[in-house]
C-alpha atoms as a PDB file:
ATOM      1  CA  MET A   1     -77.515  85.634 -71.968  1.00  0.00           C
ATOM      2  CA  GLY A   2     -74.865  88.055 -70.854  1.00  0.00           C
ATOM      3  CA  ARG A   3     -71.218  87.753 -70.314  1.00  0.00           C
ATOM      4  CA  GLU A   4     -71.723  87.296 -66.576  1.00  0.00           C
ATOM      5  CA  ALA A   5     -73.778  84.175 -67.186  1.00  0.00           C
ATOM      6  CA  HIS A   6     -71.129  82.674 -69.436  1.00  0.00           C
ATOM      7  CA  ALA A   7     -68.484  83.398 -66.847  1.00  0.00           C
ATOM      8  CA  VAL A   8     -70.554  81.722 -64.124  1.00  0.00           C
ATOM      9  CA  LEU A   9     -71.105  78.657 -66.292  1.00  0.00           C
ATOM     10  CA  ALA A  10     -67.408  78.459 -67.129  1.00  0.00           C
ATOM     11  CA  GLY A  11     -66.520  78.743 -63.442  1.00  0.00           C
ATOM     12  CA  LEU A  12     -68.974  76.022 -62.489  1.00  0.00           C
ATOM     13  CA  PHE A  13     -67.577  73.757 -65.213  1.00  0.00           C
ATOM     14  CA  VAL A  14     -64.008  74.275 -64.038  1.00  0.00           C
ATOM     15  CA  LEU A  15     -65.045  73.683 -60.430  1.00  0.00           C
ATOM     16  CA  GLY A  16     -66.862  70.462 -61.341  1.00  0.00           C
ATOM     17  CA  LEU A  17     -63.941  69.278 -63.396  1.00  0.00           C
ATOM     18  CA  GLY A  18     -61.590  69.954 -60.491  1.00  0.00           C
ATOM     19  CA  ILE A  19     -63.807  68.041 -58.100  1.00  0.00           C
ATOM     20  CA  VAL A  20     -63.909  65.055 -60.480  1.00  0.00           C
ATOM     21  CA  ALA A  21     -60.118  65.150 -60.924  1.00  0.00           C
ATOM     22  CA  LEU A  22     -59.595  65.341 -57.172  1.00  0.00           C
ATOM     23  CA  THR A  23     -61.955  62.415 -56.619  1.00  0.00           C
ATOM     24  CA  VAL A  24     -60.214  60.309 -59.258  1.00  0.00           C
ATOM     25  CA  GLY A  25     -56.830  61.197 -57.768  1.00  0.00           C
ATOM     26  CA  LEU A  26     -57.931  60.258 -54.283  1.00  0.00           C
ATOM     27  CA  TRP A  27     -59.373  56.999 -55.597  1.00  0.00           C
ATOM     28  CA  LEU A  28     -56.249  56.130 -57.566  1.00  0.00           C
ATOM     29  CA  GLY A  29     -53.951  57.079 -54.686  1.00  0.00           C
ATOM     30  CA  ASN A  30     -56.034  55.254 -52.097  1.00  0.00           C
ATOM     31  CA  VAL A  31     -55.861  58.304 -49.904  1.00  0.00           C
ATOM     32  CA  GLY A  32     -57.217  57.485 -46.478  1.00  0.00           C
ATOM     33  CA  ALA A  33     -56.471  53.745 -46.739  1.00  0.00           C
ATOM     34  CA  GLU A  34     -54.458  52.185 -43.909  1.00  0.00           C
ATOM     35  CA  TYR A  35     -51.340  50.084 -44.544  1.00  0.00           C
ATOM     36  CA  ASP A  36     -48.797  47.980 -42.662  1.00  0.00           C
ATOM     37  CA  PRO A  37     -45.112  48.636 -43.446  1.00  0.00           C
ATOM     38  CA  TYR A  38     -42.756  45.832 -44.521  1.00  0.00           C
ATOM     39  CA  VAL A  39     -39.245  45.669 -45.965  1.00  0.00           C
ATOM     40  CA  VAL A  40     -38.372  43.295 -48.800  1.00  0.00           C
ATOM     41  CA  VAL A  41     -34.658  42.417 -48.647  1.00  0.00           C
ATOM     42  CA  SER A  42     -33.119  41.346 -51.957  1.00  0.00           C
ATOM     43  CA  ARG A  43     -29.679  40.080 -52.945  1.00  0.00           C
ATOM     44  CA  TYR A  44     -30.729  40.211 -56.598  1.00  0.00           C
ATOM     45  CA  PRO A  45     -31.152  43.167 -58.984  1.00  0.00           C
ATOM     46  CA  VAL A  46     -34.544  44.918 -58.932  1.00  0.00           C
ATOM     47  CA  SER A  47     -34.370  46.484 -62.389  1.00  0.00           C
ATOM     48  CA  GLY A  48     -37.704  47.978 -63.490  1.00  0.00           C
ATOM     49  CA  LEU A  49     -39.013  48.387 -59.944  1.00  0.00           C
ATOM     50  CA  ARG A  50     -40.116  51.924 -59.041  1.00  0.00           C
ATOM     51  CA  PRO A  51     -41.839  53.654 -56.140  1.00  0.00           C
ATOM     52  CA  GLU A  52     -45.583  53.245 -56.498  1.00  0.00           C
ATOM     53  CA  SER A  53     -45.043  49.856 -58.210  1.00  0.00           C
ATOM     54  CA  THR A  54     -47.834  47.476 -57.340  1.00  0.00           C
ATOM     55  CA  VAL A  55     -47.458  44.710 -54.765  1.00  0.00           C
ATOM     56  CA  PHE A  56     -49.458  41.525 -55.404  1.00  0.00           C
ATOM     57  CA  TYR A  57     -50.170  38.441 -53.326  1.00  0.00           C
ATOM     58  CA  ARG A  58     -50.724  35.510 -55.672  1.00  0.00           C
ATOM     59  CA  GLY A  59     -52.024  37.888 -58.327  1.00  0.00           C
ATOM     60  CA  VAL A  60     -54.232  39.983 -56.016  1.00  0.00           C
ATOM     61  CA  GLU A  61     -53.236  43.623 -55.491  1.00  0.00           C
ATOM     62  CA  ILE A  62     -52.612  44.292 -51.788  1.00  0.00           C
ATOM     63  CA  GLY A  63     -50.178  47.226 -51.657  1.00  0.00           C
ATOM     64  CA  LYS A  64     -47.457  49.318 -53.277  1.00  0.00           C
ATOM     65  CA  VAL A  65     -43.743  50.121 -53.191  1.00  0.00           C
ATOM     66  CA  THR A  66     -42.840  53.289 -51.270  1.00  0.00           C
ATOM     67  CA  ARG A  67     -39.042  53.405 -51.369  1.00  0.00           C
ATOM     68  CA  ILE A  68     -36.037  51.554 -52.849  1.00  0.00           C
ATOM     69  CA  GLU A  69     -32.565  51.927 -51.335  1.00  0.00           C
ATOM     70  CA  LEU A  70     -29.260  50.137 -50.830  1.00  0.00           C
ATOM     71  CA  SER A  71     -28.498  48.719 -47.414  1.00  0.00           C
ATOM     72  CA  PRO A  72     -25.936  50.917 -45.622  1.00  0.00           C
ATOM     73  CA  ASP A  73     -24.324  47.813 -44.132  1.00  0.00           C
ATOM     74  CA  ASP A  74     -24.007  45.851 -47.401  1.00  0.00           C
ATOM     75  CA  LEU A  75     -24.131  47.460 -50.832  1.00  0.00           C
ATOM     76  CA  ASN A  76     -25.037  44.093 -52.376  1.00  0.00           C
ATOM     77  CA  THR A  77     -28.297  44.100 -50.426  1.00  0.00           C
ATOM     78  CA  ILE A  78     -31.311  46.112 -51.631  1.00  0.00           C
ATOM     79  CA  ARG A  79     -34.061  47.208 -49.241  1.00  0.00           C
ATOM     80  CA  VAL A  80     -37.489  47.733 -50.803  1.00  0.00           C
ATOM     81  CA  GLN A  81     -39.977  49.388 -48.468  1.00  0.00           C
ATOM     82  CA  ILE A  82     -43.564  48.402 -49.209  1.00  0.00           C
ATOM     83  CA  GLN A  83     -46.994  49.048 -47.763  1.00  0.00           C
ATOM     84  CA  ILE A  84     -49.552  46.257 -47.535  1.00  0.00           C
ATOM     85  CA  ALA A  85     -53.234  46.532 -46.714  1.00  0.00           C
ATOM     86  CA  LYS A  86     -53.571  46.744 -42.964  1.00  0.00           C
ATOM     87  CA  GLY A  87     -54.234  43.449 -41.253  1.00  0.00           C
ATOM     88  CA  PHE A  88     -53.183  41.315 -44.224  1.00  0.00           C
ATOM     89  CA  PRO A  89     -51.510  38.207 -42.685  1.00  0.00           C
ATOM     90  CA  MET A  90     -47.831  37.887 -43.568  1.00  0.00           C
ATOM     91  CA  THR A  91     -45.936  34.984 -41.943  1.00  0.00           C
ATOM     92  CA  ASP A  92     -42.377  33.786 -41.489  1.00  0.00           C
ATOM     93  CA  LYS A  93     -42.953  31.541 -44.526  1.00  0.00           C
ATOM     94  CA  SER A  94     -43.804  34.495 -46.794  1.00  0.00           C
ATOM     95  CA  PHE A  95     -41.389  35.493 -49.562  1.00  0.00           C
ATOM     96  CA  ALA A  96     -41.249  37.901 -52.502  1.00  0.00           C
ATOM     97  CA  ARG A  97     -40.364  37.588 -56.180  1.00  0.00           C
ATOM     98  CA  LEU A  98     -39.835  40.218 -58.861  1.00  0.00           C
ATOM     99  CA  ARG A  99     -42.411  40.065 -61.653  1.00  0.00           C
ATOM    100  CA  VAL A 100     -41.317  41.910 -64.826  1.00  0.00           C
ATOM    101  CA  GLN A 101     -43.818  43.046 -67.465  1.00  0.00           C
ATOM    102  CA  PRO A 102     -42.719  41.603 -70.837  1.00  0.00           C
ATOM    103  CA  LEU A 103     -43.462  44.701 -72.974  1.00  0.00           C
ATOM    104  CA  THR A 104     -42.759  47.692 -70.741  1.00  0.00           C
ATOM    105  CA  GLY A 105     -39.985  46.176 -68.630  1.00  0.00           C
ATOM    106  CA  LEU A 106     -41.606  47.587 -65.499  1.00  0.00           C
ATOM    107  CA  ALA A 107     -41.391  45.343 -62.454  1.00  0.00           C
ATOM    108  CA  GLN A 108     -43.815  44.527 -59.692  1.00  0.00           C
ATOM    109  CA  ILE A 109     -43.498  42.562 -56.463  1.00  0.00           C
ATOM    110  CA  GLU A 110     -45.290  39.227 -56.180  1.00  0.00           C
ATOM    111  CA  LEU A 111     -45.711  37.877 -52.631  1.00  0.00           C
ATOM    112  CA  ASP A 112     -46.375  34.248 -51.743  1.00  0.00           C
ATOM    113  CA  SER A 113     -46.079  31.852 -48.791  1.00  0.00           C
ATOM    114  CA  ARG A 114     -44.884  28.294 -48.391  1.00  0.00           C
ATOM    115  CA  GLU A 115     -47.313  25.733 -47.003  1.00  0.00           C
ATOM    116  CA  GLY A 116     -47.089  24.396 -43.469  1.00  0.00           C
ATOM    117  CA  PRO A 117     -47.333  25.765 -39.926  1.00  0.00           C
ATOM    118  CA  ALA A 118     -46.259  29.404 -39.810  1.00  0.00           C
ATOM    119  CA  ARG A 119     -45.902  32.297 -37.377  1.00  0.00           C
ATOM    120  CA  ARG A 120     -47.497  35.630 -38.230  1.00  0.00           C
ATOM    121  CA  LEU A 121     -45.071  38.539 -38.577  1.00  0.00           C
ATOM    122  CA  THR A 122     -45.352  41.535 -36.274  1.00  0.00           C
ATOM    123  CA  THR A 123     -44.588  44.853 -37.998  1.00  0.00           C
ATOM    124  CA  ARG A 124     -44.477  48.503 -36.882  1.00  0.00           C
ATOM    125  CA  PRO A 125     -43.496  51.738 -38.660  1.00  0.00           C
ATOM    126  CA  GLU A 126     -40.361  52.067 -36.522  1.00  0.00           C
ATOM    127  CA  ALA A 127     -39.455  48.361 -36.959  1.00  0.00           C
ATOM    128  CA  PRO A 128     -40.994  46.938 -40.143  1.00  0.00           C
ATOM    129  CA  ALA A 129     -40.932  43.154 -40.575  1.00  0.00           C
ATOM    130  CA  VAL A 130     -38.554  41.715 -43.181  1.00  0.00           C
ATOM    131  CA  ILE A 131     -39.676  39.594 -46.140  1.00  0.00           C
ATOM    132  CA  PRO A 132     -36.895  37.836 -48.115  1.00  0.00           C
ATOM    133  CA  MET A 133     -36.683  38.167 -51.887  1.00  0.00           C
ATOM    134  CA  GLN A 134     -36.206  34.975 -53.888  1.00  0.00           C
ATOM    135  CA  PRO A 135     -34.813  34.913 -57.428  1.00  0.00           C
ATOM    136  CA  SER A 136     -37.332  35.273 -60.205  1.00  0.00           C
ATOM    137  CA  LEU A 137     -37.848  32.615 -62.849  1.00  0.00           C
ATOM    138  CA  PHE A 138     -35.698  34.590 -65.280  1.00  0.00           C
ATOM    139  CA  GLU A 139     -32.892  34.880 -62.731  1.00  0.00           C
ATOM    140  CA  GLN A 140     -33.154  31.168 -61.956  1.00  0.00           C
ATOM    141  CA  LEU A 141     -32.909  30.350 -65.661  1.00  0.00           C
ATOM    142  CA  THR A 142     -30.026  32.808 -66.049  1.00  0.00           C
ATOM    143  CA  GLY A 143     -28.204  31.329 -63.065  1.00  0.00           C
ATOM    144  CA  THR A 144     -28.820  27.818 -64.299  1.00  0.00           C
ATOM    145  CA  GLY A 145     -27.585  28.799 -67.763  1.00  0.00           C
ATOM    146  CA  GLN A 146     -24.439  30.333 -66.297  1.00  0.00           C
ATOM    147  CA  ASP A 147     -23.826  27.237 -64.201  1.00  0.00           C
ATOM    148  CA  LEU A 148     -24.427  25.084 -67.273  1.00  0.00           C
ATOM    149  CA  MET A 149     -21.997  27.161 -69.325  1.00  0.00           C
ATOM    150  CA  GLY A 150     -19.421  26.875 -66.555  1.00  0.00           C
ATOM    151  CA  GLU A 151     -19.862  23.105 -66.415  1.00  0.00           C
ATOM    152  CA  LEU A 152     -19.650  22.944 -70.216  1.00  0.00           C
ATOM    153  CA  GLN A 153     -16.468  24.998 -70.177  1.00  0.00           C
ATOM    154  CA  ARG A 154     -14.917  22.730 -67.544  1.00  0.00           C
ATOM    155  CA  LEU A 155     -15.995  19.719 -69.609  1.00  0.00           C
ATOM    156  CA  VAL A 156     -14.333  21.127 -72.725  1.00  0.00           C
ATOM    157  CA  LEU A 157     -11.140  21.845 -70.790  1.00  0.00           C
ATOM    158  CA  GLY A 158     -11.206  18.324 -69.377  1.00  0.00           C
ATOM    159  CA  LEU A 159     -11.690  16.861 -72.848  1.00  0.00           C
ATOM    160  CA  ASN A 160      -8.783  18.929 -74.156  1.00  0.00           C
ATOM    161  CA  GLU A 161      -6.574  17.567 -71.387  1.00  0.00           C
ATOM    162  CA  LEU A 162      -7.878  14.066 -71.997  1.00  0.00           C
ATOM    163  CA  LEU A 163      -7.313  14.160 -75.754  1.00  0.00           C
ATOM    164  CA  ASP A 164      -3.668  15.231 -75.765  1.00  0.00           C
ATOM    165  CA  ALA A 165      -1.173  13.383 -77.981  1.00  0.00           C
ATOM    166  CA  GLU A 166      -0.181  10.787 -75.394  1.00  0.00           C
ATOM    167  CA  ASN A 167      -3.761  10.022 -74.386  1.00  0.00           C
ATOM    168  CA  ARG A 168      -4.802   9.752 -78.042  1.00  0.00           C
ATOM    169  CA  LYS A 169      -2.124   7.073 -78.492  1.00  0.00           C
ATOM    170  CA  ARG A 170      -3.443   5.258 -75.434  1.00  0.00           C
ATOM    171  CA  ILE A 171      -7.005   5.447 -76.713  1.00  0.00           C
ATOM    172  CA  ALA A 172      -5.887   4.101 -80.091  1.00  0.00           C
ATOM    173  CA  GLN A 173      -4.101   1.245 -78.299  1.00  0.00           C
ATOM    174  CA  ILE A 174      -7.212   0.540 -76.240  1.00  0.00           C
ATOM    175  CA  LEU A 175      -9.344   0.413 -79.387  1.00  0.00           C
ATOM    176  CA  ALA A 176      -6.811  -1.946 -81.000  1.00  0.00           C
ATOM    177  CA  ASN A 177      -6.932  -4.179 -77.908  1.00  0.00           C
ATOM    178  CA  VAL A 178     -10.728  -4.153 -78.007  1.00  0.00           C
ATOM    179  CA  GLU A 179     -10.673  -5.164 -81.658  1.00  0.00           C
ATOM    180  CA  ALA A 180      -8.219  -8.001 -80.924  1.00  0.00           C
ATOM    181  CA  ALA A 181     -10.373  -9.132 -78.018  1.00  0.00           C
ATOM    182  CA  SER A 182     -13.423  -9.116 -80.292  1.00  0.00           C
ATOM    183  CA  ARG A 183     -11.657 -11.349 -82.805  1.00  0.00           C
ATOM    184  CA  GLY A 184     -10.630 -13.655 -79.958  1.00  0.00           C
ATOM    185  CA  LEU A 185     -14.222 -13.853 -78.805  1.00  0.00           C
ATOM    186  CA  VAL A 186     -15.325 -14.772 -82.327  1.00  0.00           C
ATOM    187  CA  ARG A 187     -12.768 -17.602 -82.430  1.00  0.00           C
ATOM    188  CA  LEU A 188     -13.747 -18.717 -78.960  1.00  0.00           C
ATOM    189  CA  GLU A 189     -17.389 -18.805 -80.001  1.00  0.00           C
ATOM    190  CA  ALA A 190     -16.516 -20.945 -83.016  1.00  0.00           C
ATOM    191  CA  GLU A 191     -14.448 -23.320 -80.850  1.00  0.00           C
ATOM    192  CA  THR A 192     -17.019 -23.648 -78.124  1.00  0.00           C
ATOM    193  CA  ALA A 193     -19.959 -24.173 -80.479  1.00  0.00           C
ATOM    194  CA  PRO A 194     -19.463 -28.007 -80.632  1.00  0.00           C
ATOM    195  CA  ALA A 195     -19.161 -28.174 -76.862  1.00  0.00           C
ATOM    196  CA  LEU A 196     -22.308 -26.122 -76.493  1.00  0.00           C
ATOM    197  CA  ALA A 197     -24.067 -28.487 -78.905  1.00  0.00           C
ATOM    198  CA  GLU A 198     -23.106 -31.424 -76.648  1.00  0.00           C
ATOM    199  CA  ALA A 199     -24.262 -29.574 -73.571  1.00  0.00           C
ATOM    200  CA  PRO A 200     -27.850 -30.994 -73.666  1.00  0.00           C
ATOM    201  CA  LYS A 201     -26.481 -34.554 -73.776  1.00  0.00           C
ATOM    202  CA  VAL A 202     -24.087 -33.841 -70.915  1.00  0.00           C
ATOM    203  CA  LEU A 203     -26.934 -32.294 -68.970  1.00  0.00           C
ATOM    204  CA  ALA A 204     -29.152 -35.333 -69.556  1.00  0.00           C
ATOM    205  CA  SER A 205     -26.331 -37.660 -68.464  1.00  0.00           C
ATOM    206  CA  THR A 206     -25.763 -35.540 -65.396  1.00  0.00           C
ATOM    207  CA  GLN A 207     -29.456 -35.748 -64.544  1.00  0.00           C
ATOM    208  CA  ARG A 208     -29.379 -39.544 -64.869  1.00  0.00           C
ATOM    209  CA  THR A 209     -26.276 -39.677 -62.672  1.00  0.00           C
ATOM    210  CA  LEU A 210     -27.969 -37.518 -60.073  1.00  0.00           C
ATOM    211  CA  ALA A 211     -31.035 -39.786 -60.168  1.00  0.00           C
ATOM    212  CA  ALA A 212     -28.812 -42.859 -59.666  1.00  0.00           C
ATOM    213  CA  LEU A 213     -27.006 -41.136 -56.813  1.00  0.00           C
ATOM    214  CA  GLU A 214     -30.331 -40.287 -55.242  1.00  0.00           C
ATOM    215  CA  LYS A 215     -31.447 -43.927 -55.502  1.00  0.00           C
ATOM    216  CA  LEU A 216     -28.111 -45.120 -54.089  1.00  0.00           C
ATOM    217  CA  SER A 217     -28.477 -42.641 -51.263  1.00  0.00           C
ATOM    218  CA  GLY A 218     -31.880 -44.123 -50.437  1.00  0.00           C
ATOM    219  CA  GLU A 219     -30.444 -47.642 -50.449  1.00  0.00           C
ATOM    220  CA  LEU A 220     -27.558 -46.549 -48.233  1.00  0.00           C
ATOM    221  CA  ILE A 221     -30.035 -45.060 -45.804  1.00  0.00           C
ATOM    222  CA  THR A 222     -31.988 -48.347 -45.741  1.00  0.00           C
ATOM    223  CA  LEU A 223     -28.759 -50.328 -45.263  1.00  0.00           C
ATOM    224  CA  SER A 224     -27.726 -48.013 -42.472  1.00  0.00           C
ATOM    225  CA  GLN A 225     -31.061 -48.539 -40.751  1.00  0.00           C
ATOM    226  CA  GLN A 226     -30.704 -52.313 -41.091  1.00  0.00           C
ATOM    227  CA  GLY A 227     -27.145 -52.137 -39.727  1.00  0.00           C
ATOM    228  CA  GLN A 228     -28.374 -50.151 -36.761  1.00  0.00           C
ATOM    229  CA  ALA A 229     -31.053 -52.797 -36.109  1.00  0.00           C
ATOM    230  CA  LEU A 230     -28.412 -55.563 -36.349  1.00  0.00           C
ATOM    231  CA  LEU A 231     -26.154 -53.720 -33.934  1.00  0.00           C
ATOM    232  CA  ALA A 232     -29.073 -53.401 -31.540  1.00  0.00           C
ATOM    233  CA  LYS A 233     -29.704 -57.175 -31.742  1.00  0.00           C
ATOM    234  CA  GLY A 234     -25.970 -57.833 -31.201  1.00  0.00           C
ATOM    235  CA  SER A 235     -26.050 -55.614 -28.137  1.00  0.00           C
ATOM    236  CA  ARG A 236     -29.023 -57.507 -26.734  1.00  0.00           C
ATOM    237  CA  LEU A 237     -27.302 -60.888 -27.473  1.00  0.00           C
ATOM    238  CA  SER A 238     -24.101 -59.725 -25.798  1.00  0.00           C
ATOM    239  CA  ALA A 239     -26.070 -58.653 -22.754  1.00  0.00           C
ATOM    240  CA  ALA A 240     -27.822 -62.069 -22.629  1.00  0.00           C
ATOM    241  CA  LEU A 241     -24.487 -63.899 -22.886  1.00  0.00           C
ATOM    242  CA  HIS A 242     -23.009 -61.769 -20.138  1.00  0.00           C
ATOM    243  CA  HIS A 243     -25.901 -62.083 -17.694  1.00  0.00           C
ATOM    244  CA  ASP A 244     -27.231 -65.645 -18.367  1.00  0.00           C
ATOM    245  CA  THR A 245     -25.088 -67.916 -20.544  1.00  0.00           C
ATOM    246  CA  LEU A 246     -21.668 -67.100 -19.066  1.00  0.00           C
ATOM    247  CA  PRO A 247     -22.697 -67.809 -15.417  1.00  0.00           C
ATOM    248  CA  ARG A 248     -24.176 -71.159 -16.485  1.00  0.00           C
ATOM    249  CA  PHE A 249     -21.063 -71.934 -18.465  1.00  0.00           C
ATOM    250  CA  HIS A 250     -18.885 -71.214 -15.414  1.00  0.00           C
ATOM    251  CA  THR A 251     -21.058 -73.514 -13.262  1.00  0.00           C
ATOM    252  CA  LEU A 252     -20.803 -76.261 -15.881  1.00  0.00           C
ATOM    253  CA  LEU A 253     -17.022 -75.896 -15.983  1.00  0.00           C
ATOM    254  CA  GLU A 254     -16.847 -76.230 -12.184  1.00  0.00           C
ATOM    255  CA  GLU A 255     -19.001 -79.393 -12.309  1.00  0.00           C
ATOM    256  CA  VAL A 256     -16.875 -80.857 -15.115  1.00  0.00           C
ATOM    257  CA  GLN A 257     -13.731 -80.040 -13.109  1.00  0.00           C
ATOM    258  CA  ALA A 258     -15.155 -81.802 -10.025  1.00  0.00           C
ATOM    259  CA  ALA A 259     -16.142 -84.860 -12.097  1.00  0.00           C
ATOM    260  CA  SER A 260     -12.683 -84.914 -13.642  1.00  0.00           C
ATOM    261  CA  SER A 261     -11.090 -84.919 -10.174  1.00  0.00           C
ATOM    262  CA  THR A 262     -13.353 -87.793  -9.101  1.00  0.00           C
ATOM    263  CA  LEU A 263     -12.468 -89.825 -12.214  1.00  0.00           C
ATOM    264  CA  LYS A 264      -8.790 -89.158 -11.605  1.00  0.00           C
ATOM    265  CA  ASN A 265      -9.000 -90.428  -8.026  1.00  0.00           C
ATOM    266  CA  LEU A 266     -10.968 -93.503  -9.177  1.00  0.00           C
ATOM    267  CA  SER A 267      -8.394 -94.250 -11.858  1.00  0.00           C
ATOM    268  CA  GLU A 268      -5.552 -94.046  -9.341  1.00  0.00           C
ATOM    269  CA  ARG A 269      -7.322 -96.489  -6.967  1.00  0.00           C
ATOM    270  CA  LEU A 270      -7.993 -98.919  -9.806  1.00  0.00           C
ATOM    271  CA  GLU A 271      -4.341 -98.905 -10.654  1.00  0.00           C
ATOM    272  CA  GLN A 272      -3.446 -99.614  -7.032  1.00  0.00           C
ATOM    273  CA  GLU A 273      -6.245-102.119  -6.308  1.00  0.00           C
ATOM    274  CA  PRO A 274      -7.704-103.640  -9.498  1.00  0.00           C
ATOM    275  CA  GLN A 275      -9.533-106.353  -7.466  1.00  0.00           C
ATOM    276  CA  ALA A 276     -11.593-103.655  -5.912  1.00  0.00           C
ATOM    277  CA  VAL A 277     -13.643-103.706  -9.084  1.00  0.00           C
ATOM    278  CA  LEU A 278     -14.784-107.318  -8.301  1.00  0.00           C
ATOM    279  CA  TRP A 279     -14.478-107.595  -4.546  1.00  0.00           C
ATOM    280  CA  GLY A 280     -14.892-104.047  -3.548  1.00  0.00           C
ATOM    281  CA  PRO A 281     -12.368-102.059  -1.653  1.00  0.00           C
ATOM    282  CA  ALA A 282     -10.057-103.920   0.861  1.00  0.00           C
ATOM    283  CA  PRO A 283     -11.006-103.546   4.514  1.00  0.00           C
ATOM    284  CA  PRO A 284      -8.744-101.333   6.511  1.00  0.00           C
ATOM    285  CA  GLU A 285      -5.960-102.961   8.549  1.00  0.00           C
ATOM    286  CA  PRO A 286      -6.971-103.795  12.159  1.00  0.00           C
ATOM    287  CA  GLY A 287      -5.653-101.516  14.764  1.00  0.00           C
ATOM    288  CA  PRO A 288      -4.182-102.387  18.150  1.00  0.00           C
ATOM    289  CA  GLY A 289      -6.596-104.484  20.187  1.00  0.00           C
ATOM    290  CA  GLU A 290      -8.572-105.543  17.125  1.00  0.00           C
ATOM    291  CA  PRO A 291      -8.672-109.115  15.826  1.00  0.00           C
ATOM    292  CA  GLY A 292      -5.948-109.865  13.323  1.00  0.00           C
ATOM    293  CA  TYR A 293      -3.720-107.056  14.450  1.00  0.00           C
ATOM    294  CA  ARG A 294      -0.128-107.674  13.777  1.00  0.00           C
ATOM    295  CA  GLU A 295       2.583-105.680  15.249  1.00  0.00           C
ATOM    296  CA  SER A 296       5.072-104.610  12.675  1.00  0.00           C
ATOM    297  CA  ARG A 297       8.586-105.705  13.002  1.00  0.00           C
ATOM    298  CA  ARG A 298      11.408-103.343  12.758  1.00  0.00           C
END
C-alpha cells in the first residue's frame, strides 16, 4: 500500500471523527430545539450560577440559563434569563429556587409551582414573562440563624439590663419573701390539719341539716296548702253569711222590734187599765146623741 492510500485513510478517519464530534456537539447543545424565553428575578445571591447552567422543573431538565445580569433599575435585583422547552406550561404560581451542587459549588435553577387555580404565563422574546426567585433552603436556614442570633443577642442584652445591681437586690428580696411565704404555708398547713380532719364530720352534719331543712320545707308546703284550703272555706262561709244569714238576721231583728213595741203598748195599757185583763177593755165613752152621753161641765 502506497503513501497515497495511507493519506486517504488518514483523511477519511479525520473526516469521520469530525462528523462524530459535530454530531455530539449538536446533540449536547440541543441545536435546532425551540425554547420559550423567561426571566427569573432574584433578590438573593446567585453564586455558582453560570450561563448554560441547567434549568429543572421538579428534577426534570427543561431548559438552560442564557444570561445573568444586574437590573439597571435596582442593583440589588438580579435578572437571570433562561430558556425553557417550547410550550412547557409556566403559570403565575410558578417560582424558582437556586439548587447548589454540594461538591462542585455549581448552581442550577429548580422551578416549581404552588397548587391551586393558576393562570398560564404569556411570554415573547421581546417581553419575556417573569418568574420570581424564592430563597433556597440554605438561605432560609441562614436567615433563620441570623434572626435567631439577633434574638439571642437582644435576650442577652435584656438579661444584662435585668440583672443589674438594683434588680439583683430586688430578686434576692423576692426570693426571701417566697421563702417566708413557704414557711407560713407550712405553719398554716399544720394549723389547719385538725380542722381538715373535722371536715368530714362537719360535712355529715351539714348533710343532715340539709335533709331536715328539706323535710321542713315539705311540711311548710303542706301547711301552706292546708292554709289556702282553709282560707277558701272562710271565703265561702263569709259569702254565705253575707248573702243568706245576714238578711234573715235583719228580718228577725225587725220582727223582734215589732213584738217589743207591741209588748210595750200592752204594758202601758195594763198599767192604765188593770181590770182590762179580767173584763176586757172599757167601752168607749158615748158621743153626743148616744145613750149615756153626758155633757161635760166647764
